[in-house]
Coordinates of C-alpha atoms (C1' of nucleotides) in Angstrom, one line a residue:
Chain A
X78 CA -0.2 -0.1 -0.1
X79 CA 1.6 3.1 -1.0
X80 CA -0.4 5.5 1.0
X81 CA 0.3 6.3 4.2
X82 CA -2.9 6.7 6.2
X83 CA -6.3 5.5 5.8
X84 CA -8.8 8.5 5.9
X85 CA -12.1 8.6 8.0
X86 CA -14.8 8.4 5.3
X87 CA -12.6 4.7 3.7
X88 CA -12.7 3.6 7.3
X89 CA -16.7 4.5 7.7
X90 CA -17.0 3.5 3.9
X91 CA -15.8 -0.4 5.2
X92 CA -18.1 0.0 8.6
X93 CA -20.8 1.3 6.6
X94 CA -20.9 -1.8 4.2
X95 CA -20.1 -4.3 7.2
X96 CA -22.9 -2.4 9.4
X97 CA -25.4 -3.2 5.5
X98 CA -24.4 -6.6 5.3
X99 CA -24.8 -7.5 9.2
X100 CA -28.8 -6.3 8.4
X101 CA -29.2 -8.0 5.7
X102 CA -30.3 -4.7 3.8
X103 CA -31.3 -6.6 0.2
X104 CA -31.9 -4.8 -2.9
X105 CA -33.5 -1.5 -3.2
X106 CA -34.0 -1.4 0.7
X107 CA -33.3 2.0 2.4
X108 CA -30.5 3.0 4.4
X109 CA -31.1 5.5 7.6
X110 CA -31.3 9.2 7.4
X111 CA -27.7 10.5 6.8
X112 CA -28.1 12.8 9.8
X113 CA -29.0 9.9 11.9
X114 CA -25.5 7.4 10.4
X115 CA -24.3 10.6 11.3
X116 CA -25.3 10.2 14.6
X117 CA -24.7 6.3 14.8
X118 CA -21.0 6.6 13.9
X119 CA -20.0 9.7 15.9
X120 CA -19.1 12.0 12.6
X121 CA -20.1 14.5 10.7
X122 CA -23.2 14.7 7.8
X123 CA -20.2 15.7 5.7
X124 CA -18.1 13.4 6.0
X125 CA -20.8 10.5 6.0
X126 CA -21.9 12.0 2.4
X127 CA -18.6 11.1 1.8
X128 CA -18.5 7.6 2.9
X129 CA -21.6 7.2 1.1
X130 CA -20.4 8.4 -2.3
X131 CA -17.5 6.2 -1.9
X132 CA -20.0 3.6 -2.0
X133 CA -22.1 4.8 -4.3
X134 CA -19.1 5.0 -7.3
X135 CA -18.4 1.5 -6.3
X136 CA -22.0 1.0 -7.4
X137 CA -22.7 -0.8 -3.9
X138 CA -25.8 1.9 -2.8
X139 CA -27.7 4.2 -4.6
X140 CA -29.7 7.2 -4.5
X141 CA -32.9 8.7 -5.4
X142 CA -33.9 12.4 -6.1
X143 CA -34.2 13.3 -2.8
X144 CA -35.2 10.2 -1.4
X145 CA -32.5 8.8 0.2
X146 CA -30.2 6.1 -0.1
X147 CA -30.7 2.3 -1.6
X148 CA -28.9 -1.1 -1.7
X149 CA -28.2 -1.4 -5.4
X150 CA -29.3 -4.3 -7.1
X151 CA -27.4 -7.0 -8.5
X152 CA -26.3 -5.9 -12.5
X153 CA -28.4 -6.2 -15.9
X154 CA -26.5 -8.4 -18.2
X155 CA -26.7 -6.8 -21.8
X156 CA -25.5 -7.9 -25.0
X157 CA -25.9 -4.8 -27.1
X158 CA -24.6 -6.8 -30.6
X159 CA -27.5 -9.2 -30.4
X160 CA -31.3 -7.8 -31.2
X161 CA -33.4 -9.6 -28.6
X162 CA -35.6 -6.9 -27.0
X163 CA -35.3 -6.0 -23.5
X164 CA -38.6 -7.1 -22.2
X165 CA -36.9 -10.8 -23.1
X166 CA -34.0 -10.3 -21.8
X167 CA -34.6 -9.0 -18.2
X168 CA -37.5 -11.7 -18.2
X169 CA -35.0 -14.5 -19.4
X170 CA -32.7 -12.9 -16.1
X171 CA -35.6 -13.4 -13.9
X172 CA -36.1 -9.6 -13.3
X173 CA -39.4 -7.8 -13.9
X174 CA -39.2 -4.8 -16.9
X175 CA -40.9 -1.9 -17.8
X176 CA -40.8 0.2 -20.3
X177 CA -42.3 3.7 -20.3
X178 CA -42.7 5.9 -23.6
X179 CA -41.9 9.5 -22.7
X180 CA -42.3 11.3 -26.2
X181 CA -42.7 9.9 -29.9
X182 CA -42.7 12.3 -33.0
X183 CA -41.9 13.0 -36.5
X184 CA -38.9 15.3 -36.6
X185 CA -36.2 16.4 -39.4
X186 CA -33.0 14.9 -39.6
X187 CA -30.8 17.6 -37.1
X188 CA -27.0 17.6 -38.8
X189 CA -25.9 15.2 -36.7
X190 CA -28.0 12.6 -37.0
X191 CA -27.8 13.4 -40.9
X192 CA -23.8 13.1 -40.1
X193 CA -24.1 9.6 -37.9
X194 CA -26.2 8.0 -40.3
X195 CA -26.0 9.1 -44.0
X196 CA -29.4 10.2 -44.6
X197 CA -29.8 13.3 -45.8
X198 CA -30.4 16.8 -43.4
X199 CA -34.3 17.4 -43.1
X200 CA -35.6 14.0 -43.7
X201 CA -38.5 12.7 -41.8
X202 CA -37.4 10.3 -38.8
X203 CA -39.5 9.1 -36.2
X204 CA -37.7 10.2 -32.6
X205 CA -39.3 7.6 -29.7
X206 CA -38.0 8.6 -26.4
X207 CA -38.5 6.2 -23.4
X208 CA -37.9 5.1 -19.9
X209 CA -37.3 1.5 -19.1
X210 CA -37.5 -0.3 -15.8
X211 CA -36.0 -3.0 -14.0
X212 CA -38.4 -4.1 -10.6
X213 CA -39.4 -0.8 -11.0
X214 CA -36.2 0.9 -10.9
X215 CA -35.5 3.0 -13.7
X216 CA -32.0 1.9 -15.5
X217 CA -32.2 3.8 -18.7
X218 CA -33.5 6.5 -21.2
X219 CA -33.4 5.7 -25.0
X220 CA -33.7 8.1 -27.7
X221 CA -34.7 5.8 -30.9
X222 CA -34.5 7.8 -34.4
X223 CA -36.0 5.7 -37.2
X224 CA -36.0 5.9 -40.7
X225 CA -39.9 6.2 -41.5
X226 CA -39.4 4.9 -45.3
X227 CA -39.0 1.1 -43.4
X228 CA -42.2 1.6 -41.1
X229 CA -44.9 4.0 -42.1
X230 CA -47.4 4.8 -39.5
X231 CA -45.1 4.0 -36.5
X232 CA -46.5 6.8 -34.7
X233 CA -50.0 5.1 -34.3
X234 CA -48.3 1.7 -33.2
X235 CA -47.8 0.7 -29.4
X236 CA -44.3 1.3 -28.8
X237 CA -43.7 0.4 -24.8
X238 CA -42.4 -3.1 -26.7
X239 CA -39.3 -4.0 -28.8
X240 CA -39.2 -2.1 -31.7
X241 CA -37.3 -4.7 -33.1
X242 CA -40.3 -7.0 -33.0
X243 CA -42.2 -4.9 -34.9
X244 CA -39.9 -4.4 -37.4
X245 CA -39.5 -8.0 -38.3
X246 CA -43.1 -8.6 -37.8
X247 CA -45.3 -6.3 -39.5
X248 CA -42.2 -4.0 -41.7
X249 CA -40.3 -7.7 -42.4
X250 CA -37.0 -5.8 -42.0
X251 CA -34.0 -7.4 -39.9
X252 CA -30.9 -5.8 -38.9
X253 CA -27.7 -7.1 -40.6
X254 CA -24.9 -5.0 -39.0
X255 CA -24.2 -2.6 -36.5
X256 CA -21.9 -0.1 -34.9
X257 CA -22.0 -0.1 -31.1
X258 CA -20.3 3.3 -29.1
X259 CA -19.9 2.5 -25.6
X260 CA -18.4 5.2 -23.1
X261 CA -18.8 6.6 -19.7
X262 CA -20.7 9.9 -18.9
X263 CA -22.0 12.0 -16.6
X264 CA -25.8 12.1 -16.9
X265 CA -27.1 15.7 -17.5
X266 CA -30.0 17.6 -18.0
X267 CA -33.2 15.8 -20.1
X268 CA -31.6 11.8 -19.3
X269 CA -30.8 13.2 -15.6
X270 CA -33.9 14.8 -14.9
X271 CA -36.2 11.2 -16.6
X272 CA -34.2 9.3 -14.4
X273 CA -34.7 10.9 -11.1
X274 CA -30.9 11.6 -10.2
X275 CA -28.6 14.2 -9.6
X276 CA -27.1 16.1 -12.2
X277 CA -23.7 15.1 -12.7
X278 CA -24.1 11.3 -11.7
X279 CA -21.9 8.3 -13.1
X280 CA -23.4 6.8 -16.2
X281 CA -22.6 4.9 -19.2
X282 CA -23.8 5.2 -23.2
X283 CA -24.6 3.1 -26.0
X284 CA -25.0 3.8 -29.1
X285 CA -26.2 1.6 -31.6
X286 CA -26.5 2.3 -35.6
X287 CA -28.2 -0.4 -37.5
X288 CA -28.1 -1.1 -41.3
X289 CA -29.9 -3.5 -42.8
X290 CA -28.7 -6.1 -45.4
X291 CA -28.5 -3.5 -48.6
X292 CA -26.8 -0.8 -46.5
X293 CA -29.5 1.0 -45.8
X294 CA -30.3 2.9 -42.4
X295 CA -32.3 0.9 -40.0
X296 CA -31.9 2.8 -36.4
X297 CA -29.9 4.8 -34.5
X298 CA -30.4 3.9 -30.6
X299 CA -28.9 6.3 -27.7
X300 CA -29.2 4.3 -24.7
X301 CA -28.2 6.7 -21.5
X302 CA -27.7 3.9 -18.4
X303 CA -27.1 4.2 -14.5
X304 CA -23.0 3.5 -14.1
X305 CA -24.5 0.2 -11.8
X306 CA -27.0 -0.9 -13.5
X307 CA -25.4 -3.4 -16.5
X308 CA -23.0 -5.2 -17.5
X309 CA -22.1 -5.8 -21.3
X310 CA -21.1 -9.3 -22.2
X311 CA -20.6 -9.6 -25.8
X312 CA -19.3 -13.1 -27.5
X313 CA -16.8 -12.3 -30.8
X314 CA -15.3 -14.3 -33.3
X315 CA -15.2 -18.3 -33.8
X316 CA -18.5 -20.0 -34.7
X317 CA -21.8 -18.9 -33.3
Chain B
X189 CA -36.5 22.2 -17.5
X190 CA -38.1 20.1 -13.8
X191 CA -35.7 22.0 -11.7
X192 CA -36.5 25.0 -10.1
X193 CA -33.3 26.1 -9.1
X194 CA -29.9 26.4 -10.9
X195 CA -27.8 25.8 -7.5
X196 CA -24.4 27.7 -7.5
X197 CA -21.7 24.9 -8.4
X198 CA -23.9 24.1 -11.4
X199 CA -23.6 28.0 -12.0
X200 CA -19.8 28.0 -11.3
X201 CA -19.6 24.7 -13.5
X202 CA -20.5 27.2 -16.8
X203 CA -18.3 30.1 -15.9
X204 CA -15.0 27.9 -15.1
X205 CA -15.5 25.7 -18.6
X206 CA -16.7 29.2 -20.2
X207 CA -13.0 31.0 -18.6
X208 CA -11.0 27.6 -19.3
X209 CA -11.8 28.0 -22.8
X210 CA -11.5 31.7 -23.2
X211 CA -8.0 31.0 -21.7
X212 CA -7.7 28.5 -24.8
X213 CA -6.3 26.3 -22.1
X214 CA -5.5 23.0 -24.1
X215 CA -5.0 19.1 -23.0
X216 CA -3.4 18.3 -20.6
X217 CA -2.8 21.9 -19.3
X218 CA -3.0 23.0 -15.5
X219 CA -5.9 24.9 -14.0
X220 CA -5.4 27.4 -11.3
X221 CA -5.0 26.5 -7.6
X222 CA -8.3 25.5 -6.2
X223 CA -7.8 28.5 -3.7
X224 CA -7.0 30.8 -6.4
X225 CA -10.4 29.9 -8.6
X226 CA -12.3 30.1 -5.3
X227 CA -11.3 33.8 -5.0
X228 CA -11.7 34.6 -8.9
X229 CA -15.5 33.5 -8.4
X230 CA -16.3 35.0 -5.3
X231 CA -17.1 31.5 -3.7
X232 CA -15.8 28.6 -0.6
X233 CA -13.2 26.3 -2.3
X234 CA -16.1 23.4 -1.1
X235 CA -18.1 24.8 -3.8
X236 CA -15.3 25.7 -6.3
X237 CA -14.3 21.8 -5.6
X238 CA -18.4 20.7 -6.3
X239 CA -17.8 22.5 -9.3
X240 CA -14.5 21.0 -10.9
X241 CA -16.0 18.0 -9.4
X242 CA -18.9 18.1 -12.2
X243 CA -16.7 19.2 -14.7
X244 CA -14.4 15.5 -13.8
X245 CA -17.3 13.4 -14.0
X246 CA -18.5 14.8 -17.2
X247 CA -14.5 14.0 -18.2
X248 CA -13.8 17.7 -19.2
X249 CA -10.9 18.0 -16.8
X250 CA -9.4 15.6 -14.2
X251 CA -7.2 15.1 -11.5
X252 CA -3.8 13.5 -10.6
X253 CA -2.7 12.8 -7.2
X254 CA -2.5 16.0 -5.4
X255 CA -1.0 17.9 -8.3
X256 CA -4.0 19.8 -9.1
X257 CA -6.8 19.7 -12.3
X258 CA -6.3 19.5 -15.6
X259 CA -7.7 19.6 -19.0
X260 CA -8.6 16.1 -20.6
X261 CA -7.6 15.2 -23.8
X262 CA -9.8 13.7 -26.7
X263 CA -11.1 10.2 -26.0
X264 CA -8.8 7.2 -27.3
X265 CA -10.9 5.3 -29.8
X266 CA -10.9 1.2 -28.9
X267 CA -11.9 -2.0 -30.0
X268 CA -11.9 -4.3 -27.9
X269 CA -13.0 -6.9 -30.5
X270 CA -9.5 -6.6 -32.5
X271 CA -6.8 -7.9 -31.8
X272 CA -4.1 -5.3 -33.3
X273 CA -2.2 -4.1 -30.3
X274 CA -1.6 -0.8 -28.0
X275 CA 0.9 0.8 -29.9
X276 CA -0.6 0.3 -33.1
X277 CA -3.9 1.3 -32.6
X278 CA -2.8 4.6 -30.4
X279 CA -0.2 5.7 -32.6
X280 CA -2.7 5.5 -35.8
X281 CA -5.0 8.2 -34.3
X282 CA -1.6 9.7 -34.1
X283 CA -1.0 10.2 -30.3
X284 CA 2.3 8.3 -28.2
X285 CA 2.1 5.3 -26.4
X286 CA 4.0 3.9 -23.7
X287 CA 3.6 0.6 -21.9
X288 CA 5.2 0.3 -18.1
X289 CA 5.7 -3.5 -16.8
X290 CA 5.0 -3.0 -13.4
X291 CA 5.5 -6.7 -12.2
X292 CA 6.1 -10.3 -14.1
X293 CA 5.4 -13.7 -12.6
X294 CA 4.9 -17.2 -12.8
X295 CA 1.8 -18.3 -10.1
X296 CA -1.2 -20.7 -9.8
X297 CA -4.5 -20.4 -11.4
X298 CA -6.8 -19.2 -8.3
X299 CA -10.3 -20.5 -8.0
X300 CA -11.9 -16.9 -10.0
X301 CA -9.1 -17.3 -12.6
X302 CA -10.0 -21.5 -13.0
X303 CA -14.0 -21.1 -12.8
X304 CA -13.0 -18.1 -15.8
X305 CA -11.1 -19.8 -18.3
X306 CA -11.9 -23.8 -17.3
X307 CA -8.3 -24.1 -16.0
X308 CA -8.1 -26.8 -13.2
X309 CA -7.3 -24.7 -10.0
X310 CA -3.1 -24.4 -8.8
X311 CA -2.3 -25.0 -12.9
X312 CA 0.6 -22.6 -13.9
X313 CA -0.4 -19.2 -15.3
X314 CA 1.8 -16.1 -16.3
X315 CA 0.6 -12.9 -14.6
X316 CA 1.7 -9.4 -16.2
X317 CA 0.6 -6.3 -14.7
X318 CA 1.3 -2.9 -16.7
X319 CA 0.5 0.6 -17.1
X320 CA -0.2 1.7 -20.6
X321 CA 0.5 5.5 -21.5
X322 CA -1.0 8.0 -23.9
X323 CA 0.9 11.1 -24.4
X324 CA 2.6 10.5 -20.7
X325 CA -0.5 9.8 -18.7
X326 CA -1.5 6.8 -17.6
X327 CA -5.0 5.6 -19.1
X328 CA -4.9 1.9 -17.7
X329 CA -3.7 -0.7 -15.9
X330 CA -3.9 -4.5 -17.2
X331 CA -4.0 -7.6 -16.2
X332 CA -2.6 -10.4 -18.3
X333 CA -3.4 -14.3 -17.5
X334 CA -1.5 -16.2 -20.0
X335 CA -1.3 -20.2 -20.6
X336 CA 2.3 -21.0 -20.3
X337 CA 1.7 -24.3 -22.4
X338 CA 1.5 -22.0 -25.7
X339 CA 4.3 -19.7 -24.6
X340 CA 6.8 -21.2 -22.7
X341 CA 9.7 -18.8 -21.4
X342 CA 7.9 -15.6 -21.9
X343 CA 9.1 -14.0 -18.6
X344 CA 12.5 -13.9 -20.1
X345 CA 10.8 -12.2 -23.5
X346 CA 10.3 -8.1 -23.1
X347 CA 6.7 -7.5 -22.0
X348 CA 6.5 -4.0 -23.2
X349 CA 5.4 -4.6 -26.6
X350 CA 2.0 -6.5 -28.0
X351 CA 1.6 -9.6 -26.6
X352 CA -0.4 -10.9 -29.4
X353 CA 2.8 -10.2 -31.9
X354 CA 4.4 -12.2 -29.8
X355 CA 2.5 -15.2 -29.7
X356 CA 1.9 -15.0 -33.6
X357 CA 4.9 -14.8 -34.3
X358 CA 6.8 -16.8 -31.7
X359 CA 4.6 -19.4 -30.8
X360 CA 2.3 -19.4 -33.9
X361 CA -0.6 -19.1 -32.0
X362 CA -3.9 -17.0 -33.2
X363 CA -7.0 -16.0 -30.9
X364 CA -10.3 -17.0 -32.3
X365 CA -12.9 -16.0 -30.2
X366 CA -13.5 -13.7 -27.0
X367 CA -15.6 -13.0 -24.5
X368 CA -15.9 -9.7 -23.5
X369 CA -17.4 -7.9 -20.6
X370 CA -17.2 -4.1 -19.9
X371 CA -18.8 -2.4 -16.7
X372 CA -17.9 0.9 -15.3
X373 CA -16.1 0.4 -11.4
X374 CA -14.5 2.3 -8.9
X375 CA -10.8 2.2 -9.2
X376 CA -9.5 1.3 -5.6
X377 CA -6.7 -0.2 -4.3
X378 CA -4.3 -1.3 -6.6
X379 CA -5.3 0.2 -9.5
X380 CA -5.8 3.2 -8.6
X381 CA -2.7 3.3 -7.1
X382 CA -1.3 3.1 -10.0
X383 CA -2.8 5.6 -11.7
X384 CA -2.0 8.3 -9.3
X385 CA -6.0 8.4 -8.8
X386 CA -8.0 9.1 -5.8
X387 CA -9.8 5.8 -3.9
X388 CA -13.1 6.0 -5.7
X389 CA -12.5 7.4 -8.9
X390 CA -14.6 6.8 -11.8
X391 CA -13.0 4.0 -13.8
X392 CA -14.1 1.5 -16.8
X393 CA -13.8 -2.2 -16.3
X394 CA -12.9 -4.2 -19.7
X395 CA -12.1 -7.9 -19.4
X396 CA -11.3 -10.5 -22.7
X397 CA -11.4 -14.0 -22.6
X398 CA -9.6 -15.8 -25.4
X399 CA -9.4 -18.9 -26.9
X400 CA -7.8 -20.5 -29.7
X401 CA -9.1 -22.6 -32.7
X402 CA -9.3 -25.6 -30.7
X403 CA -11.1 -24.0 -27.7
X404 CA -7.8 -23.8 -25.6
X405 CA -7.5 -21.2 -23.0
X406 CA -5.0 -18.6 -24.0
X407 CA -5.2 -15.3 -22.5
X408 CA -7.7 -13.2 -20.0
X409 CA -6.9 -9.9 -19.8
X410 CA -8.6 -7.6 -17.1
X411 CA -8.1 -3.8 -18.3
X412 CA -8.6 -0.7 -15.6
X413 CA -9.7 2.6 -17.8
X414 CA -9.9 5.7 -16.5
X415 CA -13.5 6.7 -17.4
X416 CA -12.5 9.9 -18.9
X417 CA -9.8 7.7 -21.4
X418 CA -11.8 6.2 -24.1
X419 CA -14.8 5.6 -26.2
X420 CA -15.3 2.2 -27.5
X421 CA -16.2 1.6 -31.2
X422 CA -16.9 -1.6 -32.4
X423 CA -18.4 -3.2 -35.4
X424 CA -20.5 -6.4 -35.4
X425 CA -22.5 -8.6 -38.6
X426 CA -22.4 -7.8 -41.8
X427 CA -19.1 -8.8 -44.1
X428 CA -15.6 -7.5 -42.7
Chain C
dA77 C1' 9.9 26.4 3.1
dA78 C1' 6.0 27.9 0.9
dG79 C1' 1.7 26.3 -1.5
dT80 C1' -1.3 22.7 -2.4
dG81 C1' -4.9 19.3 -2.6
dG82 C1' -7.4 16.2 0.6
dT83 C1' -9.5 15.6 5.3
dC84 C1' -12.4 17.2 8.6
dT85 C1' -15.6 19.7 11.1
dA86 C1' -20.0 22.8 12.9
dG87 C1' -22.9 24.3 11.5
dA88 C1' -26.6 26.9 8.2
dC89 C1' -31.0 27.3 4.7
dC90 C1' -33.7 25.7 1.1
dA91 C1' -36.5 22.5 -1.5
dC92 C1' -38.5 18.4 -2.0
dG93 C1' -40.6 13.7 -0.5
dT94 C1' -43.8 11.8 2.5
dG95 C1' -47.0 11.2 6.1
Chain D
dA91 C1' -46.2 19.8 8.7
dC92 C1' -42.2 17.4 9.6
dG93 C1' -38.0 15.3 7.7
dT94 C1' -34.9 14.3 4.1
dG95 C1' -31.4 14.9 0.9
dG96 C1' -28.9 18.8 -1.4
dT97 C1' -26.4 23.4 -1.0
dC98 C1' -23.0 26.8 1.1
dT99 C1' -19.7 28.7 4.8
dA100 C1' -16.1 29.8 7.0
dG101 C1' -13.1 27.9 8.8
dA102 C1' -9.2 24.4 10.4
dC103 C1' -5.2 20.8 9.8
dC104 C1' -2.1 17.5 7.8
dA105 C1' 0.8 15.5 4.0
dC106 C1' 2.4 15.6 0.0
dT107 C1' 4.2 18.1 -4.1
dT108 C1' 6.7 21.9 -6.2
dT109 C1' 9.9 25.6 -5.5

DNA sequence: AAGTGGTCTAGACCACGTG
DNA sequence: ACGTGGTCTAGACCACTTT
């Protein structure tokens, strides 16, 4: 160990986590209030909050709005290279999925979208904004930008289920190849508000750009996940 | 906007970032001291630190040990599904790579490694721990666990270059398929210390488990990246 | 030796969520 | 209405980096 001392907030982190395990607090259960914790551990609220933030960074606890601190559930496994729907892979892992459509609209492709997809600027595209839950905790929000050529009348459909299923069944379109981007970021603005987290909460960004066999743009998907919510798992190469 | 107020530290974040852009501070340049900043913006150090932490979470600035705050360089693009070496893809993007081997040793496979790879517990494996730099900023540390069957005498080789290149040229082994895991975590202990960052700094974990054509275990790679250092970019499906 | 970031105290007020 | 988490102040000491 190259550190010379072991600061109070890290000691508190350990004691706090031991305490949580002793109390057998389980997934989604609420911790006592910060004032109560700071008394129990004989320190100030500022320091207890440092310890709580440490556990939050490690993904062991999370906070919701001004409601308090909770024990983080197990991470969801997720393979962005496959196209089975959210509902299905959540269910397969024994969790309860839920999807809420926050808005859907027909807009004109802005510059960044045109650059990413090759569509001419101003082309009409569907834009769907959804929030996804697992066991009633909102884990991500998602922007879908969809080529309306391949699925006219989408706005009248229910978008609370898998878009891919609809693509396949109703419009007979299947994605052929994907460009995927992944990186950590801070959740801000609309995305933070929609997930009920503070500005600057750690998140993970996943973007999927899908084309069909003929190289035509099908869909662009921009997902904003809570940092502690998922574990990406991908298999590449070899036989499938 | 659903928020009713706009807290001081978020206003400071904006003003601070504007100031950085005005001053044309570039990649890796140092910000003034926290005390100087808190005077310049007429607030306390605690609040200025909140603003700085916000910019840190967004990946716009980073801190190094007790040395201060710096402007974050552009993210490195990285495709974990390909097996071109670090040195090559960093150079291709116009940056200067550097690799430092912190230790290498022959050990016996512990339980978790045996479970991940299928090797019997206690099998001898090479364990290499390296730190990788881009433009003299340490971006990640990496544990390599290598099947010694396929590359006897590895410890005598220099491991500051690509392991894959050595595999191919000297031992005629090529990875066939990979299982990749990716998730955000907090950098702690050895990993945090080796990168010179605080305990709990946001990071990204990337694990690659590689097998050859005959399904034999080649290598397990566990990478701990700074959260602001990379952008993962993968292409799947279609023809290559 | 001086200055820095990291840590910690002991308060305070406010907006919001929950009863 | 109350208690909560979120924010903010004005100090302080220490270990470490830099000069």
